[in-house]
Short mmCIF file of C-alpha atoms in Angstrom, two decimals:
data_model
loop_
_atom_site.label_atom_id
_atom_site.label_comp_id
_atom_site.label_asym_id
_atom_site.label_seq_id
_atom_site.Cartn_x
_atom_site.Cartn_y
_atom_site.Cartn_z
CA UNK A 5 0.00 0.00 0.00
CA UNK A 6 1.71 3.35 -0.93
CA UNK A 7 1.88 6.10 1.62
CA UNK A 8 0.16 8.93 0.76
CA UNK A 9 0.33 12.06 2.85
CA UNK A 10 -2.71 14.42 3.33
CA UNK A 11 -3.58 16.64 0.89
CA UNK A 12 -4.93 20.12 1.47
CA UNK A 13 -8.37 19.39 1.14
CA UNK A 14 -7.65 16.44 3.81
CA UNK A 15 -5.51 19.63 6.29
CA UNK A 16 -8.44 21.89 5.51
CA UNK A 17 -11.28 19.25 6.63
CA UNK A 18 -9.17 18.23 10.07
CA UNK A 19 -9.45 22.08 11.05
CA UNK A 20 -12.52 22.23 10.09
CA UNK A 21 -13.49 19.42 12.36
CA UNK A 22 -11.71 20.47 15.43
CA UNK A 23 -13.14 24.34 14.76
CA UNK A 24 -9.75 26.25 13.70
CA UNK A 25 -8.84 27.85 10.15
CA UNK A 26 -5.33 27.46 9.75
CA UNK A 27 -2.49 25.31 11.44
CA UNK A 28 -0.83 28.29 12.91
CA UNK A 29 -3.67 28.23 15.05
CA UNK A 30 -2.92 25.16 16.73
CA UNK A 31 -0.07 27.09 18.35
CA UNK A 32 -1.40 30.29 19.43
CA UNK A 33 -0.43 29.85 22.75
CA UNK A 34 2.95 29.50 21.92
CA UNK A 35 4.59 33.09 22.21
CA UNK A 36 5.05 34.30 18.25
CA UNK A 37 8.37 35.10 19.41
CA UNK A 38 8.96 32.29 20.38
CA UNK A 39 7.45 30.23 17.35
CA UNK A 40 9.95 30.80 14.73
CA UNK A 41 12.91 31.55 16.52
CA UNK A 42 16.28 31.93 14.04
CA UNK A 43 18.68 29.22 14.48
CA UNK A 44 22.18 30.23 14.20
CA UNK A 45 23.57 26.97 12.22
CA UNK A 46 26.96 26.40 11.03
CA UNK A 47 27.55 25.71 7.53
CA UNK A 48 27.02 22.93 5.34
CA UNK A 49 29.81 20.16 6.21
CA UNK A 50 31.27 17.57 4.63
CA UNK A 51 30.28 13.85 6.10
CA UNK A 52 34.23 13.51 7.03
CA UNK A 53 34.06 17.23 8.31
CA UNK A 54 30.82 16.58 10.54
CA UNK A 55 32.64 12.98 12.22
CA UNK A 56 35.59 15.31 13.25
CA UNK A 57 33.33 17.61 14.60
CA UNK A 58 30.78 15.31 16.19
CA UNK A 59 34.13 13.57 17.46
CA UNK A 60 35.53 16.80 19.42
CA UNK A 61 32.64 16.70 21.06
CA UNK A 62 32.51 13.25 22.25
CA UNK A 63 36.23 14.04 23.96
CA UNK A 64 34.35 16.36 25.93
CA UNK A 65 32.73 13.61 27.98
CA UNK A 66 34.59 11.84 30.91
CA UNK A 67 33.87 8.31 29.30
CA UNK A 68 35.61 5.37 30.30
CA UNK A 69 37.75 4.87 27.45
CA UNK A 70 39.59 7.54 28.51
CA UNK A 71 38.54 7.98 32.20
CA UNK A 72 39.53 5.76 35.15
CA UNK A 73 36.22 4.21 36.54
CA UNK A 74 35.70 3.76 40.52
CA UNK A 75 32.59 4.01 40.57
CA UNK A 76 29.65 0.95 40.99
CA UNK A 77 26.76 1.30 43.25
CA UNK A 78 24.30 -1.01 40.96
CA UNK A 79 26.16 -0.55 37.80
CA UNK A 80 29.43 -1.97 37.02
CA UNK A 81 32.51 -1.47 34.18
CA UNK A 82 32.95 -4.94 33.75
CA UNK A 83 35.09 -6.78 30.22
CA UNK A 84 32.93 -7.70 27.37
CA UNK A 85 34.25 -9.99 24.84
CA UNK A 86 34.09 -8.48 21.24
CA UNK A 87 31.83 -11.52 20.43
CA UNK A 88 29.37 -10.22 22.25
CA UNK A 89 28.57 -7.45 20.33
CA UNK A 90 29.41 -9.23 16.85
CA UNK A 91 26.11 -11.75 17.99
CA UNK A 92 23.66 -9.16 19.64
CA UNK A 93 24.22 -6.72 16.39
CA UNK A 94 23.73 -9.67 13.73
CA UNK A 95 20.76 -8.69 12.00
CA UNK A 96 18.35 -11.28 13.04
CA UNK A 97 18.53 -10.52 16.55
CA UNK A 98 18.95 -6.72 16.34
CA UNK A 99 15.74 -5.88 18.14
CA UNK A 100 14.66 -5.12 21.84
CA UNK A 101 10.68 -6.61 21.20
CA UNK A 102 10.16 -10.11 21.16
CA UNK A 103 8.41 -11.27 17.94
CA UNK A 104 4.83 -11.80 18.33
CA UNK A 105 4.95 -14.86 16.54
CA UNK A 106 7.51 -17.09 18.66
CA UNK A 107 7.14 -19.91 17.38
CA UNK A 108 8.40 -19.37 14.16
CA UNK A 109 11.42 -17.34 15.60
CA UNK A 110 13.11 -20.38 16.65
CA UNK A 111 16.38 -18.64 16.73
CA UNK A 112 15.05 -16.03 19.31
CA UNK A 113 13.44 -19.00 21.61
CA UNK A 114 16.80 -20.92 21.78
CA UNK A 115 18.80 -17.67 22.71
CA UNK A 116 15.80 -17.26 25.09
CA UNK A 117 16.00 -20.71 26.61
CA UNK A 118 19.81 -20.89 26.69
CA UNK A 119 20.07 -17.85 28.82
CA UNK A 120 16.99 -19.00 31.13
CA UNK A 121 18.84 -22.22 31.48
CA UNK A 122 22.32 -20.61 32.55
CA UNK A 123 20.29 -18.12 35.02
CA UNK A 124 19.15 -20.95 36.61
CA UNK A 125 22.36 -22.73 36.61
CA UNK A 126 24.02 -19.96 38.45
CA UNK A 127 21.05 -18.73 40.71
CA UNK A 128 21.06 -22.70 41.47
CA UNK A 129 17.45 -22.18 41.22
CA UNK A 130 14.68 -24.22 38.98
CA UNK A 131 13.09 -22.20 36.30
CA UNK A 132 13.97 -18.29 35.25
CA UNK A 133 11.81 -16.09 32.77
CA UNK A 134 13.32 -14.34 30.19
CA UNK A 135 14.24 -11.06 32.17
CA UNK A 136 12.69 -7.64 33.06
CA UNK A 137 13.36 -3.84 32.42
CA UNK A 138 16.43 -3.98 35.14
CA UNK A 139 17.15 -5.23 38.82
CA UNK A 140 15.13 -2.55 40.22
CA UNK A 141 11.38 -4.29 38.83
CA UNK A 142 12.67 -7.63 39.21
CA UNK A 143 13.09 -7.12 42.59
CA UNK A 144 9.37 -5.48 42.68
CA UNK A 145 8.21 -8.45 40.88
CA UNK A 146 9.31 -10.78 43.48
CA UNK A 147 7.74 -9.11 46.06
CA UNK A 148 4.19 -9.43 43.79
CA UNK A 149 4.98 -12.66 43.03
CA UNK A 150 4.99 -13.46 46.88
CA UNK A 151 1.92 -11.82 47.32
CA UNK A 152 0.33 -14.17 45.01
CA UNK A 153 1.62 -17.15 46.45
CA UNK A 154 0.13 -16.19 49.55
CA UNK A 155 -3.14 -15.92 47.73
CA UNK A 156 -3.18 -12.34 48.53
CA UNK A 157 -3.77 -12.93 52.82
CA UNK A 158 -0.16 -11.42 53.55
CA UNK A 159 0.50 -7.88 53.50
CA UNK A 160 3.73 -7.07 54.96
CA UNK A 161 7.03 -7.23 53.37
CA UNK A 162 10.43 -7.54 55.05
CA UNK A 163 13.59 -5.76 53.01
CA UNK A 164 16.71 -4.94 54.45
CA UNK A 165 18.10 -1.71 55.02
CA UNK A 166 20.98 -2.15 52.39
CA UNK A 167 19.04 -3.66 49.26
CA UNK A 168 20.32 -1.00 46.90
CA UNK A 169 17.94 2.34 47.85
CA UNK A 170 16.71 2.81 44.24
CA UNK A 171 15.37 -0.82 44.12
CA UNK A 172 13.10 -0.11 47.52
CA UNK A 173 12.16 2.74 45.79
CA UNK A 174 10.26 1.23 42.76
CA UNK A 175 9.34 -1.27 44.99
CA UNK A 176 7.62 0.79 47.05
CA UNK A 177 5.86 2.86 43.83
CA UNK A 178 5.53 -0.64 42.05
CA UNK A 179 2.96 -2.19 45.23
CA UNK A 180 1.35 1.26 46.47
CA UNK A 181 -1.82 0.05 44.80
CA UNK A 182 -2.01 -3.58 46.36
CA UNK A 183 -1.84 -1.97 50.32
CA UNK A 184 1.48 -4.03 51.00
CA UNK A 185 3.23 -2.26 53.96
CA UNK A 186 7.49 -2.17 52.97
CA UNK A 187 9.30 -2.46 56.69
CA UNK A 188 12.94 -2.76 57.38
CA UNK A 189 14.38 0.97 56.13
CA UNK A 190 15.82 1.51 59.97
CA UNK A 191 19.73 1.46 59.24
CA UNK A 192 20.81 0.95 62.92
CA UNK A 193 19.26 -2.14 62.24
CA UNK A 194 21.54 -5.52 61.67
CA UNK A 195 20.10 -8.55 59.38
CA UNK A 196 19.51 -10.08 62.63
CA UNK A 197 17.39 -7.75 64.04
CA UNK A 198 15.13 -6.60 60.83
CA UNK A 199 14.27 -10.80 60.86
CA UNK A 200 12.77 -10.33 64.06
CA UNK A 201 10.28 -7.87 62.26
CA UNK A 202 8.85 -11.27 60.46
CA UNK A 203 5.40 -11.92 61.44
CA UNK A 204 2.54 -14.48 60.38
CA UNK A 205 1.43 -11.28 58.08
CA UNK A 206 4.98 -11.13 55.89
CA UNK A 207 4.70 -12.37 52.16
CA UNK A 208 8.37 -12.43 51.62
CA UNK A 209 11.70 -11.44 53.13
CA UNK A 210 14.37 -9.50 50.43
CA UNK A 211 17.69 -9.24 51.25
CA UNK A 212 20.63 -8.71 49.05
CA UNK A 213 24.22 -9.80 48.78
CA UNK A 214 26.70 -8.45 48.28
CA UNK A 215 24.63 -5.84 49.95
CA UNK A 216 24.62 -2.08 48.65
CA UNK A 217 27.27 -1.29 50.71
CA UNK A 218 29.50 -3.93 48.89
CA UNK A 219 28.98 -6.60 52.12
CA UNK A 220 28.86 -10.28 51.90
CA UNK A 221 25.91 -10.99 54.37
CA UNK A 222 26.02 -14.16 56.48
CA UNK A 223 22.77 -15.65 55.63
CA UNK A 224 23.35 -18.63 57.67
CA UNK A 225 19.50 -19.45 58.72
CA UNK A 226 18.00 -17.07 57.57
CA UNK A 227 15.48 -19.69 54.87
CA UNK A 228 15.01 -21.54 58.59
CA UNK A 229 13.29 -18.16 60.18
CA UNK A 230 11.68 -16.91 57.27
CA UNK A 231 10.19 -20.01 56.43
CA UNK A 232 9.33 -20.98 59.65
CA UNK A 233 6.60 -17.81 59.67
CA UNK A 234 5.12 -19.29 56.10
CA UNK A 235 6.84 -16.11 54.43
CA UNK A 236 9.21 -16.63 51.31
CA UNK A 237 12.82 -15.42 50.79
CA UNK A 238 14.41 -13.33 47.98
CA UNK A 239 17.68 -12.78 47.46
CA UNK A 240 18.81 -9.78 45.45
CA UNK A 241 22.85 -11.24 44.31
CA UNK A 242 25.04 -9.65 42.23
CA UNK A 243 25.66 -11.97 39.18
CA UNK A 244 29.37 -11.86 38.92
CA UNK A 245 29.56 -12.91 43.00
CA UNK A 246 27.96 -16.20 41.72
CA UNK A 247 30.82 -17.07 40.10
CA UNK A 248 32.51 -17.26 43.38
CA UNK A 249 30.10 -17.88 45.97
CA UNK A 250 27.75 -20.30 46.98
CA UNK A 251 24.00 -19.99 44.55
CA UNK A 252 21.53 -18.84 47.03
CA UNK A 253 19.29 -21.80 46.00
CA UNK A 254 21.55 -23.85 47.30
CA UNK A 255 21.04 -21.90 51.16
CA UNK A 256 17.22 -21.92 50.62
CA UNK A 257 16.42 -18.77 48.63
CA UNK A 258 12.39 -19.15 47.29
CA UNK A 259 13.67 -16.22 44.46
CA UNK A 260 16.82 -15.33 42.94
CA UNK A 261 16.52 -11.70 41.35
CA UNK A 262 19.09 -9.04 40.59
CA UNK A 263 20.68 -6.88 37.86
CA UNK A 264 21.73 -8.41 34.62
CA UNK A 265 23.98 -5.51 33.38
CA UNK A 266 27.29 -6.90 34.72
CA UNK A 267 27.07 -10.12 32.17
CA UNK A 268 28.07 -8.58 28.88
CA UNK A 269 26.42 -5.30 29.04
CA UNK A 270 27.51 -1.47 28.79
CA UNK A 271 27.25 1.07 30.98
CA UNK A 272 25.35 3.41 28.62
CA UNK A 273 23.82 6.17 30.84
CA UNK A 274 21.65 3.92 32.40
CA UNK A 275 20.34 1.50 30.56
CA UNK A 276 18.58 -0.19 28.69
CA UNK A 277 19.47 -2.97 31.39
CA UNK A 278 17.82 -6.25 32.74
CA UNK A 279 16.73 -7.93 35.69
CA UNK A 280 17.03 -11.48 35.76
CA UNK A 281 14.71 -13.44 37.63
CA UNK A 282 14.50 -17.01 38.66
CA UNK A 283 12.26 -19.08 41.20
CA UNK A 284 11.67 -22.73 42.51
CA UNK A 285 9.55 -24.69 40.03
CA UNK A 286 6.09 -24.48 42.26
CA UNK A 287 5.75 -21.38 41.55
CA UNK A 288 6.01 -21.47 38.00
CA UNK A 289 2.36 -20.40 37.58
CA UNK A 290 2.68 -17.26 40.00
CA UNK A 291 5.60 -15.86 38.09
CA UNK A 292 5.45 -12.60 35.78
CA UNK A 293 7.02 -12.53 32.36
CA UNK A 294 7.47 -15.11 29.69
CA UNK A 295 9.19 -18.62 29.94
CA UNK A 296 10.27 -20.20 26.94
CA UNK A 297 10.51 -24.21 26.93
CA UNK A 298 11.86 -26.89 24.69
CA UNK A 299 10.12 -29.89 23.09
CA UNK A 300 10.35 -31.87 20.08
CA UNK A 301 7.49 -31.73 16.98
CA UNK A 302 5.68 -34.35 15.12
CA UNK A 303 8.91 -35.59 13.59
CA UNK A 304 10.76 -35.32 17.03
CA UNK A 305 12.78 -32.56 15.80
CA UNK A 306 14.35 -30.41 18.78
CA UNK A 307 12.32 -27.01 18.89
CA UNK A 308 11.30 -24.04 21.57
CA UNK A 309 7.91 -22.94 22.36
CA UNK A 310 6.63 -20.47 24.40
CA UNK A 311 5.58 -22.24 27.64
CA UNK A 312 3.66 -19.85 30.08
CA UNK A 313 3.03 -16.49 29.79
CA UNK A 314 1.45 -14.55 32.79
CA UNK A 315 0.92 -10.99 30.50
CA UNK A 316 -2.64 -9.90 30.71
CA UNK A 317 -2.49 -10.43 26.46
CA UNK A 318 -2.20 -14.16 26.64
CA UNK A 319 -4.42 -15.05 28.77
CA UNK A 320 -7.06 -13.48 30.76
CA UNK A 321 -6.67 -10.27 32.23
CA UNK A 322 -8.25 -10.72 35.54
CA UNK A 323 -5.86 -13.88 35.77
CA UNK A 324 -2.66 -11.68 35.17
CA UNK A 325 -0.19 -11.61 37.81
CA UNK A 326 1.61 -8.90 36.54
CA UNK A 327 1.02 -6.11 33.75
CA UNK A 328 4.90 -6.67 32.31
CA UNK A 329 4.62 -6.81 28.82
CA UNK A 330 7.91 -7.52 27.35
CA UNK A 331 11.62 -8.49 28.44
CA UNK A 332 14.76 -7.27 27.52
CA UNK A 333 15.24 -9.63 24.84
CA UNK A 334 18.55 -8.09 23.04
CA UNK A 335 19.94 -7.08 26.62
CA UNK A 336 19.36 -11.10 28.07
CA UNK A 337 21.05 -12.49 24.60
CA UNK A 338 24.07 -10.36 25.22
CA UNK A 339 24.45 -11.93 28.86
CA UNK A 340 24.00 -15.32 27.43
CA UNK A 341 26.54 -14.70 25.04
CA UNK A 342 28.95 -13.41 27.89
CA UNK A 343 28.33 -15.97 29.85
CA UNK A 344 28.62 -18.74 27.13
CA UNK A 345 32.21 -17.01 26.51
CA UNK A 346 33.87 -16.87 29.70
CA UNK A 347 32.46 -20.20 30.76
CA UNK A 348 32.01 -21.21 34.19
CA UNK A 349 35.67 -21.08 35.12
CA UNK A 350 36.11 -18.12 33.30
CA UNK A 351 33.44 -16.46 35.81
CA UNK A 352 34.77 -18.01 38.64
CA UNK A 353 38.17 -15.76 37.74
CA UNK A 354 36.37 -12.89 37.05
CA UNK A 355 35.65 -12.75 40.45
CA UNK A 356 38.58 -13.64 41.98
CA UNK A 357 40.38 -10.62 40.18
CA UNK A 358 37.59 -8.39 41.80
CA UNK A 359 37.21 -9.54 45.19
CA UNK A 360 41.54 -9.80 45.34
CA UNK A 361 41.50 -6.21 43.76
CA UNK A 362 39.01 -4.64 45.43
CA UNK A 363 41.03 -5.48 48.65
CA UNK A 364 44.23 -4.42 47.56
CA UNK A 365 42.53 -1.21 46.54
CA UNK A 366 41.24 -0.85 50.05
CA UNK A 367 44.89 -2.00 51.77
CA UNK A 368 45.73 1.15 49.77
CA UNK A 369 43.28 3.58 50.52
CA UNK A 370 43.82 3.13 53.91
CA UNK A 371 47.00 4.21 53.95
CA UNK A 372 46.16 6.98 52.46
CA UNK A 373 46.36 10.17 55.47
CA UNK A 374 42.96 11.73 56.26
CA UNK A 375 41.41 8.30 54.53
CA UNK A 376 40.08 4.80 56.39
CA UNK A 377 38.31 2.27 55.04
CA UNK A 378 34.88 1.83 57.32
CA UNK A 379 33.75 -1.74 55.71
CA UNK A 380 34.51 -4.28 58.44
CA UNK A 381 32.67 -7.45 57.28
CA UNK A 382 33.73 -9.90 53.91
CA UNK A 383 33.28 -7.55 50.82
CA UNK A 384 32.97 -8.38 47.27
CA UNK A 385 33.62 -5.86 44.61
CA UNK A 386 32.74 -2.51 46.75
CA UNK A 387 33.84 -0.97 50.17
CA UNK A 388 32.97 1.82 52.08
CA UNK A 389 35.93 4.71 52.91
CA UNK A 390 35.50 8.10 55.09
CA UNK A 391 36.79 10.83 53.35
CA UNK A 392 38.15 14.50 54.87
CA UNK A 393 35.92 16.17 52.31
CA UNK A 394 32.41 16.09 51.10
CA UNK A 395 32.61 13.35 48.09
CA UNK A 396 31.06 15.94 45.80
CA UNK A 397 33.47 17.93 45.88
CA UNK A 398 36.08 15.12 46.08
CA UNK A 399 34.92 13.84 42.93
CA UNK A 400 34.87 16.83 41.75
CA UNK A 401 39.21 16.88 42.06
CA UNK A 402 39.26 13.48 41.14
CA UNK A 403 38.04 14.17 37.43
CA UNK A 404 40.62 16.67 37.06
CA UNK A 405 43.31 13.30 37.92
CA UNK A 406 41.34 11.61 34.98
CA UNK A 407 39.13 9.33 37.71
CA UNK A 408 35.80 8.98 37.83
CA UNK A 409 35.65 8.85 41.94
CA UNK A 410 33.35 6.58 43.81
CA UNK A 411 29.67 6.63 44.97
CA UNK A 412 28.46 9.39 47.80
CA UNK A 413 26.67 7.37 50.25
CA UNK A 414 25.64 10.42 51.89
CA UNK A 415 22.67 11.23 48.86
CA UNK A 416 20.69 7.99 50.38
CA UNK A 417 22.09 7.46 54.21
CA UNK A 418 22.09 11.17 55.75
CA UNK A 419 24.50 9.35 58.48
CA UNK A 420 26.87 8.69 55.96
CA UNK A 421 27.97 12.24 54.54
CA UNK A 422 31.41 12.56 53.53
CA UNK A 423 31.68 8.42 52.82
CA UNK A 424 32.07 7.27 49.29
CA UNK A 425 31.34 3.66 47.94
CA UNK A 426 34.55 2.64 45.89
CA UNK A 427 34.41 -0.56 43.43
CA UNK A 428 37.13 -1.71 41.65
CA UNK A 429 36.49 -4.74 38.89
CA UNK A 430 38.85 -7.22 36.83
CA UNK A 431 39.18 -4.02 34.81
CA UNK A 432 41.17 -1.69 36.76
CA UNK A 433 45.10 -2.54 36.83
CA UNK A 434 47.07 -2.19 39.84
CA UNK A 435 48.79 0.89 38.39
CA UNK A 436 44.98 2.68 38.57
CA UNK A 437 44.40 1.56 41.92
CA UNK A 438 48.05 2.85 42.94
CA UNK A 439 47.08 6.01 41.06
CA UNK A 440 43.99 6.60 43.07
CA UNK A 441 45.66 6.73 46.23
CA UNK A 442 48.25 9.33 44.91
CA UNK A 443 45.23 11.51 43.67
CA UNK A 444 43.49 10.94 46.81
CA UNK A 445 46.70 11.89 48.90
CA UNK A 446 47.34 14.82 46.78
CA UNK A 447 43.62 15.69 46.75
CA UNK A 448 43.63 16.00 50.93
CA UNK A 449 46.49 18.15 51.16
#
């Protein structure tokens, strides 16, 4: 069908319709000077000229090609092998939407099933759906997902102080409407003592580890106590920390959620990202998203179907557990791909270089005069340091070394003003690290 656009007649019958006689009309309460304002454009370049000029620009940015990266706080510089990107920009799979037809996109099923099946593998939990937006409304759709399990009779949710504070935020927008009470924000408040808050009224427990504060939480009986009050247990978990330490199925966790950028995505101002989500196999039927399954057809050929689908679309909306629509198909092939390349014991050593790293960067820091490093339990990836200045300003003097400085705690824990979250991955050498103390030093003076 050719496009064709509207005619005058066609422009002339529109404002008739809507009662106005020309299209200037339709922004008459736009200031005229302010209508047609005259743009002061360069001239006419070249497509060689406008790269070099678009270029210069670009240098003005402190991006980590050129820029010394300490900072993490939910979002993490991590390697990505060139692979990655030469699969998630092949033609076939160059799309964010999932085809509405999936079961003749077998290709997009497999990569779909494969990275389900490796979620699960390193959650250690049973079945995973094919991801959300980003950590933030997985962990939001765990806590609705609990709800339903408790067939709605539970209204009080349990989250620890340090899941990350953006995450309890959309939590808290995501179940305003469903009357579920959040509890657990108090910061004086150990793990120990926020499990005490656990009544016959909780729907699920969340806690996170590492937690936001970089922290490697003992969970140690923690599944016993929730579970003994009839309440389930999420665990938020940083995926690369799998690599290296124990799969919180395998210490009881109910749900496994958390962000998916670290597995072979960028940090691109914030996204697109995905949450990854995974779940024991009895609650299958309670969980939001897709799921994508494998079978064999009439011939017993190998193929992938769509299995269950809990959007409102596919089946009926008053049976819809959840009003997520679609996942972040492009974003959970690129983590499959990542974690296809670097294999388990690949993984396994990208986390060693971060946890050994991370503390030699903090052996350092402390050293440093005015400095010390406040983290005193087992940390990952991320530790917490006291600085003489506030960390704005800090950071501030640490772009002029080249370094993009480290989180200020202070913006979400009042208490902790002037303390910055530093995180140092398999990507920073020991020659940055050694170079962040200098700056630091030489910042203090």
């Amino acid at each position: 069908m050719p496009y064709i656009p509207h005619n005058d007649a066609d422009r002339a019958a529109m404002l008739k319709a809507i009662g106005v006689s020309s299209l200037e009309d339709l922004f008459r309460d736009v200031p005229a000077q302010a209508r047609y304002p005259e743009i002061n454009l360069p001239a006419p370049m070249s497509e060689p000229e406008l790269l070099d000029h678009i270029g210069a620009f670009s240098q003005m940015n402190a991006d980590l090609n050129h820029f010394i990266c300490f900072l993490g706080a939910g979002a993490y510089r991590h390697f990505i092998p060139s692979v990655v990107d030469h699969i998630v920009s092949r033609s076939e799979f160059y799309t964010a939407y999932t085809p509405y037809q999936p079961e003749i996109s077998q290709g997009t099923l497999q990569a779909i099933f494969e990275y389900q099946s490796m979620i699960c593998a390193l959650t250690g939990m049973e079945v995973a759906n094919a991801s959300h937006y980003d950590g933030a409304t997985a962990v939001a759709e765990a806590i609705v997902m609990a709800y339903n399990v408790q067939r709605k009779k539970r209204n009080k949710v349990v989250m620890s102080p340090y899941v990350h504070p953006e995450y309890r935020a959309t939590a808290r927008t995501y179940v305003q409407g469903l009357g579920l009470e959040i509890v657990g924000d108090d910061r004086r408040q150990d793990l120990d003592t926020v499990l005490n808050l656990v009544d016959e009224q909780t729907a699920c427990v969340v806690t996170q580890t590492p937690n936001f504060l970089g922290e490697i939480e003992d969970l140690r009986g923690v599944g016993d106590r929730v579970h003994a009050k009839g309440a389930l247990w999420v665990v938020v978990a940083d995926p690369i920390s799998l690599g290296l330490f124990k799969a919180p199925g395998d210490y009881g966790a109910d749900i496994v959620v958390g962000e998916g950028q670290p597995l072979g995505n960028p940090l691109s101002f914030g996204g697109p990202y995905l949450g990854f989500f995974a779940t024991r196999e009895r609650f299958v039927h309670k969980m939001a998203g897709r799921l994508v399954g494998e079978t064999v057809d009439a011939e017993g050929r190998r193929g992938f179907v769509l299995t269950l689908s809990a959007r409102e679309q596919h089946i009926r909306r008053e049976r819809a557990t959840s009003n997520i629509c679609s996942n972040e198909a492009l974003n959970a092939l690129a983590a499959a791909v990542y974690l296809a390349a670097v294999g388990k014991c690949g993984l396994r050593r990208i986390a060693e270089l971060c946890y050994h790293k991370a503390h030699y960067a903090a052996k350092a820091v402390s050293k440093v005069r005015g400095y010390s490093v406040v983290t005193t339990k087992p940390f990952f990836k991320e530790f917490v340091v006291r600085c003489p200045m506030p960390v704005s300003d800090l950071n501030d003097e640490l772009l002029e070394w080249g370094i993009v400085g480290g989180y200020d705690l202070g913006r979400d824990y009042p208490d902790l003003a002037n303390h910055m979250l530093l995180c140092v991955t398999e990507r920073n050498s020991r020659a940055e690290i050694d170079y962040l103390a200098k700056a630091l030093r030489e910042v203090a003076k």
